[in-house]
mmCIF file of C-alpha atoms in Angstrom:
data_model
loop_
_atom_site.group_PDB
_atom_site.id
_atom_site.type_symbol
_atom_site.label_atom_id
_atom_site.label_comp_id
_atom_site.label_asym_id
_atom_site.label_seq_id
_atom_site.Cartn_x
_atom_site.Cartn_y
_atom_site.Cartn_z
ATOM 1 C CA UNK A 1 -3.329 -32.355 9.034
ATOM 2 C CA UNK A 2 -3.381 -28.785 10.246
ATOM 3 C CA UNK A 3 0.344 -27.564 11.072
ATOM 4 C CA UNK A 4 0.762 -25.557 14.208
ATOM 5 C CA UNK A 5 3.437 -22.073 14.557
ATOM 6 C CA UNK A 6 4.321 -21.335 18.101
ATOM 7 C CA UNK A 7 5.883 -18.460 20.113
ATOM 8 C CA UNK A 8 5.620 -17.335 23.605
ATOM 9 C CA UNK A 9 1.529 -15.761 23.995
ATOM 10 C CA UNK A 10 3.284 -12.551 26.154
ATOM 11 C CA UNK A 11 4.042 -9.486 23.828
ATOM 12 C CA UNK A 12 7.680 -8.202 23.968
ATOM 13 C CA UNK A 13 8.100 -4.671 24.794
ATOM 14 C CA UNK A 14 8.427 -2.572 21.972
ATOM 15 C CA UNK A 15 12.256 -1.519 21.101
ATOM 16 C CA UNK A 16 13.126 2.241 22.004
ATOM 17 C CA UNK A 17 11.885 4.599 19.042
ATOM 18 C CA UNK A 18 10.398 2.090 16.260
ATOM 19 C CA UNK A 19 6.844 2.754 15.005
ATOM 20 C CA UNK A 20 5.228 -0.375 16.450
ATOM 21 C CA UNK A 21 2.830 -2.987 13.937
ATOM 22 C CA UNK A 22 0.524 -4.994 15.818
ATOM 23 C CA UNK A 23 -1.130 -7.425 13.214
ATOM 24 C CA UNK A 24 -4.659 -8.867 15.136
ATOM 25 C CA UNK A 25 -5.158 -12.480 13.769
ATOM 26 C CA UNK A 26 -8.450 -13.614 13.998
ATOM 27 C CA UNK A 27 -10.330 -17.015 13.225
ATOM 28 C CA UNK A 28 -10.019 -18.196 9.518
ATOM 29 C CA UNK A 29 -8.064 -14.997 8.371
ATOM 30 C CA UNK A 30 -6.237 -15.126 5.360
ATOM 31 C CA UNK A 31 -2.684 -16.874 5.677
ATOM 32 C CA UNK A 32 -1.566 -14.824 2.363
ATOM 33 C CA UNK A 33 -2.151 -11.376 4.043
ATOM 34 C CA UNK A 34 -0.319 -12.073 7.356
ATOM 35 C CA UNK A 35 3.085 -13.131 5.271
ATOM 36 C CA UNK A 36 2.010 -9.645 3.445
ATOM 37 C CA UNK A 37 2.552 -7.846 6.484
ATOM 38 C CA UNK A 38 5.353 -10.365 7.850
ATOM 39 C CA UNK A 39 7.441 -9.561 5.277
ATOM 40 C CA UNK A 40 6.881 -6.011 4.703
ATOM 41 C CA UNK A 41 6.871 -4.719 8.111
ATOM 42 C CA UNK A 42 8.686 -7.818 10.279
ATOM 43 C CA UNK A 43 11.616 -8.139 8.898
ATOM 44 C CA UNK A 44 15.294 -7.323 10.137
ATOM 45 C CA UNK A 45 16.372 -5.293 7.126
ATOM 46 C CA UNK A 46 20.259 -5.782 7.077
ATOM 47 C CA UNK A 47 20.793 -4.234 3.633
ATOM 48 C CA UNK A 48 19.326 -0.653 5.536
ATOM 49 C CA UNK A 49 21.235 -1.156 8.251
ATOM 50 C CA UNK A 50 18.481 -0.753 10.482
ATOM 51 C CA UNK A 51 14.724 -2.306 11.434
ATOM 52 C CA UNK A 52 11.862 -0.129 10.227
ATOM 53 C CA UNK A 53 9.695 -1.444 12.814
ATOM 54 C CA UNK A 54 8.823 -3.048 15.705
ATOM 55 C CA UNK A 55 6.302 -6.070 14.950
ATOM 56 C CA UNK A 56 3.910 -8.410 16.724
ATOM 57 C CA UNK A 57 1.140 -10.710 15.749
ATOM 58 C CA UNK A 58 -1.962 -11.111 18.315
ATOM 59 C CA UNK A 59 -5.164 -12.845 18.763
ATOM 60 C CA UNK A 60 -8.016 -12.976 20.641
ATOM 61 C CA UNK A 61 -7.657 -17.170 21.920
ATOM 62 C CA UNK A 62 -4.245 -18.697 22.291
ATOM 63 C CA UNK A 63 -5.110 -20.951 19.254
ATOM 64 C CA UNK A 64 -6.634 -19.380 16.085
ATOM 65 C CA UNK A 65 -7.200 -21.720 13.083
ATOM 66 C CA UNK A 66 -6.409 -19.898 9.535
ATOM 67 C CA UNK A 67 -8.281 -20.081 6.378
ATOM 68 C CA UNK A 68 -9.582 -23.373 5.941
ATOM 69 C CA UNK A 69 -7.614 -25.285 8.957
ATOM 70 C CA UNK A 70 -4.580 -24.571 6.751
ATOM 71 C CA UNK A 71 -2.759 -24.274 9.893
ATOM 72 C CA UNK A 72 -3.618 -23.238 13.613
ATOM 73 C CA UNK A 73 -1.455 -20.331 14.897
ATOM 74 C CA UNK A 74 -0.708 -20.870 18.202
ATOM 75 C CA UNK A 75 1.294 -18.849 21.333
ATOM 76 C CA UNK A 76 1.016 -15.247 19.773
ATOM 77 C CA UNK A 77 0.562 -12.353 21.888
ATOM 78 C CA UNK A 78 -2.716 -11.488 23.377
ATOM 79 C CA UNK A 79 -5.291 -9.431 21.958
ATOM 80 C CA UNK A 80 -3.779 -6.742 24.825
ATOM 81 C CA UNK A 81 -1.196 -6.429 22.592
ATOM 82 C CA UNK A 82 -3.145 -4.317 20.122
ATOM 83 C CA UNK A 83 -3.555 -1.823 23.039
ATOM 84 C CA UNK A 84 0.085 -0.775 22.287
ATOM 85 C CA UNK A 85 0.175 -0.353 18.587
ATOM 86 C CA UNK A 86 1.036 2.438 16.725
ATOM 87 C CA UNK A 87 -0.406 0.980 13.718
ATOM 88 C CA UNK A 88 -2.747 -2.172 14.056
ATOM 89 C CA UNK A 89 -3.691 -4.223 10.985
ATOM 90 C CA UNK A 90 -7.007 -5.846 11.254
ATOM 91 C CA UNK A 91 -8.225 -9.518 10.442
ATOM 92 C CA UNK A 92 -9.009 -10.243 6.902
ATOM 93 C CA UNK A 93 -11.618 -13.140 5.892
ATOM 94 C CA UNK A 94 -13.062 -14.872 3.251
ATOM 95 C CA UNK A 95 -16.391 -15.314 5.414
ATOM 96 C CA UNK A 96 -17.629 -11.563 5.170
ATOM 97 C CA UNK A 97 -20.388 -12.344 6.098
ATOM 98 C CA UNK A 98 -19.810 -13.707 9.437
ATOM 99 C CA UNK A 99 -19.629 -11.065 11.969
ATOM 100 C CA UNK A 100 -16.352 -10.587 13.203
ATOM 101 C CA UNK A 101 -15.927 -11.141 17.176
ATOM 102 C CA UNK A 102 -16.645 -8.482 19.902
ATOM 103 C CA UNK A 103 -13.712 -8.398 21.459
ATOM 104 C CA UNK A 104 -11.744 -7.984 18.224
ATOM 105 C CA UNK A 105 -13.942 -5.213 17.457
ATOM 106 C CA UNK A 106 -13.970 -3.551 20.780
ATOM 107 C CA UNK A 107 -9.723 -3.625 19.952
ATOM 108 C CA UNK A 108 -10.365 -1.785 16.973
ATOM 109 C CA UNK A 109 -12.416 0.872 18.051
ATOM 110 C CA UNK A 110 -9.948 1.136 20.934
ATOM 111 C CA UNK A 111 -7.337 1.363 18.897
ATOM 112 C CA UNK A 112 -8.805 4.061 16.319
ATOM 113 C CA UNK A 113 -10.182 6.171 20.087
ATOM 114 C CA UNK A 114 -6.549 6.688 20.693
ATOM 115 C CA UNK A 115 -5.070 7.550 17.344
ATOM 116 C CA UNK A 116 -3.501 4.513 16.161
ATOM 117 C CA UNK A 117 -3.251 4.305 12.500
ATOM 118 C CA UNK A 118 -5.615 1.479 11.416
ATOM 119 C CA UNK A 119 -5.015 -0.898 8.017
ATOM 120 C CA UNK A 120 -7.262 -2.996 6.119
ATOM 121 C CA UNK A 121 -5.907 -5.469 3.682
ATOM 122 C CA UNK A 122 -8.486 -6.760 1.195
ATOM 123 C CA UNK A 123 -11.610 -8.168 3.511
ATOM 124 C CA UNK A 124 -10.360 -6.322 6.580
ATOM 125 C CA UNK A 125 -12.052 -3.060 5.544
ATOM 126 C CA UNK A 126 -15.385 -5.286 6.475
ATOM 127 C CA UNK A 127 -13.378 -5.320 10.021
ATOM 128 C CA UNK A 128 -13.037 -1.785 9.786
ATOM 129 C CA UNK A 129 -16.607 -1.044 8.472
ATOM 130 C CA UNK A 130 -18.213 -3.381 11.300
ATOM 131 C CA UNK A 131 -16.415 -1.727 14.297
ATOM 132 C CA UNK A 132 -17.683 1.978 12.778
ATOM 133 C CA UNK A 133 -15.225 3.244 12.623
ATOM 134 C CA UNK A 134 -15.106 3.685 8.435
ATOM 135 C CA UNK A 135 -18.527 6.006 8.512
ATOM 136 C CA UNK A 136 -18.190 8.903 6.216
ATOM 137 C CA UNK A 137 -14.517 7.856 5.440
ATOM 138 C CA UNK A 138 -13.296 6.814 2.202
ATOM 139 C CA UNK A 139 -11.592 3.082 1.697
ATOM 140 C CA UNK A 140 -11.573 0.046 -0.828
ATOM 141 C CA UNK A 141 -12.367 -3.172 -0.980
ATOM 142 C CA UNK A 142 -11.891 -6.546 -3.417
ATOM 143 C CA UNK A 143 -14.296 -5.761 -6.653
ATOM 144 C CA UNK A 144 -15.690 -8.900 -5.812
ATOM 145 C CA UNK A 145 -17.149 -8.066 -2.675
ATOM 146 C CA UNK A 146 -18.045 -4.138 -3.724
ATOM 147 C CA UNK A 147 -21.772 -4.585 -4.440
ATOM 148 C CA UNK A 148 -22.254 -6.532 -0.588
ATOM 149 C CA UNK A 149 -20.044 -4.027 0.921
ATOM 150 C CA UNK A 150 -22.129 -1.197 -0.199
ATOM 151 C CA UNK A 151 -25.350 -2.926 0.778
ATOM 152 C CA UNK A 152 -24.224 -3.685 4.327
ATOM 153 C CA UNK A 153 -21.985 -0.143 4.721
ATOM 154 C CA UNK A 154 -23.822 2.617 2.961
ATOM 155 C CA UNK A 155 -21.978 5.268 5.314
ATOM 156 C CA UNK A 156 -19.276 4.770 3.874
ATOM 157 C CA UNK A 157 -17.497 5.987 0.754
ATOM 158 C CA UNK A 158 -16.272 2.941 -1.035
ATOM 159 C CA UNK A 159 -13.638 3.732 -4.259
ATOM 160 C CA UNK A 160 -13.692 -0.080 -6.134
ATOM 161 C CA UNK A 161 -11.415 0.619 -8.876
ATOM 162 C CA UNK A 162 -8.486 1.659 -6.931
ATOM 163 C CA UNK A 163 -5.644 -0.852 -5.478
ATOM 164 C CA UNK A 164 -5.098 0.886 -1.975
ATOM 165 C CA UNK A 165 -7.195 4.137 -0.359
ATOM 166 C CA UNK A 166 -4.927 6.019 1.653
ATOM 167 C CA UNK A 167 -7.608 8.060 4.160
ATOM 168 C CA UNK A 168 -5.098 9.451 6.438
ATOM 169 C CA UNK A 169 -4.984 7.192 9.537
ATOM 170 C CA UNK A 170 -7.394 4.429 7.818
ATOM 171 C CA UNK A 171 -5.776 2.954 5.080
ATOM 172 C CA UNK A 172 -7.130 -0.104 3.307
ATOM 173 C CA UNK A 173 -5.906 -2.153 0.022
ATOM 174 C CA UNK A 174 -8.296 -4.128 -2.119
ATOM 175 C CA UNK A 175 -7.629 -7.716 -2.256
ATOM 176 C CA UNK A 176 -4.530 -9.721 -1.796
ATOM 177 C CA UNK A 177 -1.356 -8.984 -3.407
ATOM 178 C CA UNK A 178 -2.438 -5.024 -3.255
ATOM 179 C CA UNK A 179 -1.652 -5.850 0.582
ATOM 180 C CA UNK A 180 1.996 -5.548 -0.681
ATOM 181 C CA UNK A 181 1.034 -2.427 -2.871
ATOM 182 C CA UNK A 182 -0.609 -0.658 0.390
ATOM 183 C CA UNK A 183 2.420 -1.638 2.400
ATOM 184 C CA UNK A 184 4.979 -0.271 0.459
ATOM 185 C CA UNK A 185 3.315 2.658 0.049
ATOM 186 C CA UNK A 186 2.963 2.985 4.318
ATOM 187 C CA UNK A 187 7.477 2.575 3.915
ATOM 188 C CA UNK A 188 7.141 5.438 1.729
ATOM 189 C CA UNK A 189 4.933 7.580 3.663
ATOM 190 C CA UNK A 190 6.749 6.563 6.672
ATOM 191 C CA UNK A 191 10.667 6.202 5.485
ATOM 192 C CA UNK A 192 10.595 7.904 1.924
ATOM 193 C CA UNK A 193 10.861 6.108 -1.411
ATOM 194 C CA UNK A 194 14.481 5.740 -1.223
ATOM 195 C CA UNK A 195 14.078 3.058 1.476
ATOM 196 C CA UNK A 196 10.478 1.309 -0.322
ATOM 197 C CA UNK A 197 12.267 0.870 -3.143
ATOM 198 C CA UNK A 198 15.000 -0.914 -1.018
ATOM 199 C CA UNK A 199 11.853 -3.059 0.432
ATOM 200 C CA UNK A 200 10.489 -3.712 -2.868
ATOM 201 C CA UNK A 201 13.320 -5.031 -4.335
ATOM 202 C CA UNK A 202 13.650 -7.462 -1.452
ATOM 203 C CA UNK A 203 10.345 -8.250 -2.040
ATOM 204 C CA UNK A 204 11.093 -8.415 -5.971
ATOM 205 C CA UNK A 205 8.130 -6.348 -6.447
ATOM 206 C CA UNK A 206 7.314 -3.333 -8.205
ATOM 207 C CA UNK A 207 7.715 -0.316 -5.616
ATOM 208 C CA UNK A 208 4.688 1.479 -7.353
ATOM 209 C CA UNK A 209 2.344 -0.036 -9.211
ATOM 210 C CA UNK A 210 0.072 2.065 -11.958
ATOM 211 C CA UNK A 211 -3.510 1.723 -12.509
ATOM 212 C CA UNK A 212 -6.178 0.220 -9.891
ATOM 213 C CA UNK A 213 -7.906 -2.978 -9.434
ATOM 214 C CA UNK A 214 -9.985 -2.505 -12.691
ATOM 215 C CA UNK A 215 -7.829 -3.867 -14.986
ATOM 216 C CA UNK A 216 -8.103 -7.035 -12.791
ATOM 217 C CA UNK A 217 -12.064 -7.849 -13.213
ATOM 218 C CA UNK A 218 -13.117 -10.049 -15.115
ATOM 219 C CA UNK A 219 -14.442 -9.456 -18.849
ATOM 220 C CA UNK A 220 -14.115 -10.759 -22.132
ATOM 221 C CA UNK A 221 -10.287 -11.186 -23.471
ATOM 222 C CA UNK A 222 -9.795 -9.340 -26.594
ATOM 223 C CA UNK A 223 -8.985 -11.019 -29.607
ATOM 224 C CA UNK A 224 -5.755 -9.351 -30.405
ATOM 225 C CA UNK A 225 -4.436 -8.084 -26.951
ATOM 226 C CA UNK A 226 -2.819 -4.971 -27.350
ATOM 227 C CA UNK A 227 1.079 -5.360 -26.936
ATOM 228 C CA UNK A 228 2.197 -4.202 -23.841
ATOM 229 C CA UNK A 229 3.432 -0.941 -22.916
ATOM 230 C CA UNK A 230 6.686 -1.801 -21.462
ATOM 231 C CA UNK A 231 8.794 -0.787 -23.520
ATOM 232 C CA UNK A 232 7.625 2.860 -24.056
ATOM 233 C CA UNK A 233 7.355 3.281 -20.001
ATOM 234 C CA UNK A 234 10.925 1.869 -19.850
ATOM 235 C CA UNK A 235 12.230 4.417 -22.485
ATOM 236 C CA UNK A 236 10.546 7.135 -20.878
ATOM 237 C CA UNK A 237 11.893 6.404 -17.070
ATOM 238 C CA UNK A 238 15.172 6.494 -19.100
ATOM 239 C CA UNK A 239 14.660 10.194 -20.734
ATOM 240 C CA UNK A 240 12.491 11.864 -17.601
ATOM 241 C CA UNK A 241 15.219 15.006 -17.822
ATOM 242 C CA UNK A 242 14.357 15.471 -20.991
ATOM 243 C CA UNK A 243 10.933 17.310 -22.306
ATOM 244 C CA UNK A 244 9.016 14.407 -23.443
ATOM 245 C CA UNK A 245 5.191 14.971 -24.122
ATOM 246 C CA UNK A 246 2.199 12.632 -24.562
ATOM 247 C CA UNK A 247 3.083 13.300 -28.431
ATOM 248 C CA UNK A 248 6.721 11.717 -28.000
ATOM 249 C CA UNK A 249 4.905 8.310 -26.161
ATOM 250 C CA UNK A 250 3.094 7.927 -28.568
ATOM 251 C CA UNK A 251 5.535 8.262 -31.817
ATOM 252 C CA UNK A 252 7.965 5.782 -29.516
ATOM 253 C CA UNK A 253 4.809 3.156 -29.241
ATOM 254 C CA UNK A 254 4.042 4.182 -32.895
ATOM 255 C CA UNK A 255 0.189 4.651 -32.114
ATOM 256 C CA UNK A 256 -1.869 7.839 -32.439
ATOM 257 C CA UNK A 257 -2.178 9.987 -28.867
ATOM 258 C CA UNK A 258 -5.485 9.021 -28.685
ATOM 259 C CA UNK A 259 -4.532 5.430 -29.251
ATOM 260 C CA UNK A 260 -1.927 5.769 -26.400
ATOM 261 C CA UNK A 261 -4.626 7.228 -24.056
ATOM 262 C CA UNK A 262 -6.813 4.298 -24.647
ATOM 263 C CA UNK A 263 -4.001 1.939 -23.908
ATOM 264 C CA UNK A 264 -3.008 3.697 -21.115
ATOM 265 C CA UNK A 265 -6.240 3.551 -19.799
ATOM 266 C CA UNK A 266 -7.074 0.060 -20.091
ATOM 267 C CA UNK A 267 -3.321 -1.216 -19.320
ATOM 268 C CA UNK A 268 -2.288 1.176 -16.266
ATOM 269 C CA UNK A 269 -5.751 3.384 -15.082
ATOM 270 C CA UNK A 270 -4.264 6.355 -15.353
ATOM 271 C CA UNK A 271 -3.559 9.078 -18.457
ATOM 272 C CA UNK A 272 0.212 9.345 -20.182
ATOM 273 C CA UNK A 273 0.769 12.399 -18.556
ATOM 274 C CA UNK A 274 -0.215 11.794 -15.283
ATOM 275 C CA UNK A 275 1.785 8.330 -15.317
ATOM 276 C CA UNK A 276 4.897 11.153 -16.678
ATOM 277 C CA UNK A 277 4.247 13.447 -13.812
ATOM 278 C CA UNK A 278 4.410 10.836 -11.068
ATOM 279 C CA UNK A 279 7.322 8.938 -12.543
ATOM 280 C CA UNK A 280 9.470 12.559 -12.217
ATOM 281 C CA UNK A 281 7.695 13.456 -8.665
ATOM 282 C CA UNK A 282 9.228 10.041 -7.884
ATOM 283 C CA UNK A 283 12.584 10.811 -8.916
ATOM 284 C CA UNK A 284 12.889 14.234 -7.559
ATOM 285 C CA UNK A 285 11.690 12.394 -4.066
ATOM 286 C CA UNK A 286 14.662 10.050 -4.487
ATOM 287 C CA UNK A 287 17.225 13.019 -5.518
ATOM 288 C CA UNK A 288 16.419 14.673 -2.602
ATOM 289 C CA UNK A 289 16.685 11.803 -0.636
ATOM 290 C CA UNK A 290 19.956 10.914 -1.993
ATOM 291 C CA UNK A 291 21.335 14.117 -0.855
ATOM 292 C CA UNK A 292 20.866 16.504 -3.456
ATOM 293 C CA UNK A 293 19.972 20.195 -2.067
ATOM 294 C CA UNK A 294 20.055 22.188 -5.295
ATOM 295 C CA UNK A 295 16.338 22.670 -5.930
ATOM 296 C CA UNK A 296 16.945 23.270 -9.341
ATOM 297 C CA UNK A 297 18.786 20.876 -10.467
ATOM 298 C CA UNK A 298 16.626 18.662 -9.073
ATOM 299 C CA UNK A 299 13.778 20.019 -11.073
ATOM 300 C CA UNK A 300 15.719 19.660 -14.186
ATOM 301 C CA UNK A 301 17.173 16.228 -13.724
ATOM 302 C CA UNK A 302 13.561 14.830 -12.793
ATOM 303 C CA UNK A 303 12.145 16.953 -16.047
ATOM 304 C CA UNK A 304 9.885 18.734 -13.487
ATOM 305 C CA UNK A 305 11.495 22.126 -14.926
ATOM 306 C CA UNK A 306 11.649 24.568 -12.360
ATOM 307 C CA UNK A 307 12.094 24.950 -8.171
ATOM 308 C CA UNK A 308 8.736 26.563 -7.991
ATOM 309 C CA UNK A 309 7.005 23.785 -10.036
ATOM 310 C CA UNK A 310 8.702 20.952 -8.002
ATOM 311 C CA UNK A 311 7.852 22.488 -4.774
ATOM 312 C CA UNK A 312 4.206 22.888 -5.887
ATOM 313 C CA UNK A 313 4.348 19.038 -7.154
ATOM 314 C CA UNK A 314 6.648 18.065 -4.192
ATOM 315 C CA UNK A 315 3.834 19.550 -1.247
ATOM 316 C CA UNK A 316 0.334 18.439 -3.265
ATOM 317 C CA UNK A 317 1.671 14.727 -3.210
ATOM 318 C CA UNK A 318 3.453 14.569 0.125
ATOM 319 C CA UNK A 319 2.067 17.645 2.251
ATOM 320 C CA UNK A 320 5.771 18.687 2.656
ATOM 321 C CA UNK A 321 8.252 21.141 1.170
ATOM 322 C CA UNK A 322 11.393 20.221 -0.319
ATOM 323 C CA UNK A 323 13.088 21.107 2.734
ATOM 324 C CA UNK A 324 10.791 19.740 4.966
ATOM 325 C CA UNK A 325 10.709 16.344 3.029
ATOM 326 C CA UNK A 326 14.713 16.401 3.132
ATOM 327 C CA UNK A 327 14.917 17.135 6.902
ATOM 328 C CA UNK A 328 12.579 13.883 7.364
ATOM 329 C CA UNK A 329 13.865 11.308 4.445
ATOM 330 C CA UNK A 330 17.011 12.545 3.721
ATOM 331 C CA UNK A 331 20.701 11.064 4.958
ATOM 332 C CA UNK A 332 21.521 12.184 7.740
#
């Protein structure tokens, strides 16, 4: 028998200075996304000390039936409610080929028309394609669904092998669990890794996850899996002051470079040294955050070598200086 949630259908008023999250809950969307964005943006966050954000759920009909009559959601706000959102996610369904509703579309556009930041998880980029509002914008989709989505969306500039696309104020994460992936990565941009990390380990998920969503389609399992990398990448986060190259990696994993790029490849989507790079970048973020004003030691504890190289690394992956980032996710 179908199980029923209820809350009041009005829409509290968003508290003083939190980004608000509208999630829009349509017919038969996905039960696995919503807890996705339930838990990454709706939750009191005691160990911060703080809430991150203010958080609704809405739908077009006072009773919207989930995936499969799983359950029926029932008393959420109404669809007004995604009139006020700083950031709205948009329904996600199995049925992409069933057009999604007017009304939900006419909140989307809506939405977009006044500079909300919109978010697809897995099938909502179909939402966002279908409402126009993804033409000539880049975004991603499950890689089971990338052939159709091309067909039906040609305008648009569809990257299957990554986990999340992050286009600015469209962001949109290819299938289900890279709902968490996107999310934490919208803390990041938003609070700085210092506090994603605290979400992630919350969550008891990896704050950053390497590679993209080719390493997750099907094909033939090799006969003799390669052994996991593991335990070079954990030896390496240990030693990122120090001036390891691709060379080093690969004497720790005991394979050839060219062996370790291969790996690399296939295990994580990426090369050794750009998985190196981004693992310091990381750290210097979190130095800074932590408090740490000395650009040069920063650069040397994160093995990014010097002030002018972390700057340069610093501003090409967040837009923002070292001081800038400091005056926005640093204490105090």
């Amino acid at each position: 028998m179908a199980q029923e949630s209820s809350q009041p259908r009005h829409h509290p008023p968003a508290r003083t200075g939190l980004h608000r999250v509208v999630v829009l809950v349509d017919e038969n969307s996905n039960p696995f996304e919503l807890g996705c964005a339930t838990e990454v943006f709706g939750l009191h966050r005691p160990e911060l000390g703080r809430d991150l954000y203010d958080f609704t759920l809405c739908s077009a009909h006072p009773r919207t039936a989930m995936r499969d009559g799983f359950f029926t959601l029932t008393g959420v706000a109404g669809l007004d409610a995604a009139d006020t959102a700083d950031t709205l996610i948009v329904p996600n369904r199995p049925d992409t080929d069933v057009p999604r509703r007017p009304a939900v579309l006419d909140a989307v556009r809506r939405a977009h028309a006044r500079g909300a930041r919109l978010v697809g998880f897995c099938s909502g980029a179909f939402t966002l394609a279908e409402a126009g509002v993804l033409d000539g914008r880049r975004a991603t989709a499950h890689w089971q669904w990338a052939d159709s989505f091309r067909e039906r969306f040609p305008a648009v500039r569809l990257e299957p092998d990554v986990l999340f696309v992050d286009d600015g104020d469209i962001l949109t994460a290819a299938g289900s669990a890279a709902a968490l992936d996107l999310g934490l990565h919208i803390v990041r941009r938003d609070h700085g890794a210092e506090t994603a990390n605290a979400v992630s380990r919350r969550l008891v998920f990896a704050a950053h996850r390497d590679g993209g969503q080719r390493q997750f389609v099907e094909r033939p399992v090799p006969r003799i899996p390669d052994d996991s990398l593991a335990p070079v990448l954990a030896w390496a986060q240990a030693r990122l002051d120090a001036p390891l190259t691709v060379a080093d990696l690969a004497a720790r994993a005991a394979v050839s470079p060219a062996t370790l790029h291969r790996r690399f490849r296939a295990e994580l989507g990426t090369t050794p040294l750009a998985w190196l790079t981004g693992e310091r970048i990381t750290l210097a973020r979190r130095l800074i955050e932590r408090g740490e004003d000395r650009l040069d030691v920063v650069a040397r504890s994160s093995g990014l070598g010097t002030a002018a190289n972390l700057r340069a690394r610093l501003r090409r992956e967040t837009g923002l200086s070292p001081t800038d980032y400091r005056k926005r996710f640093g204490r105090g």
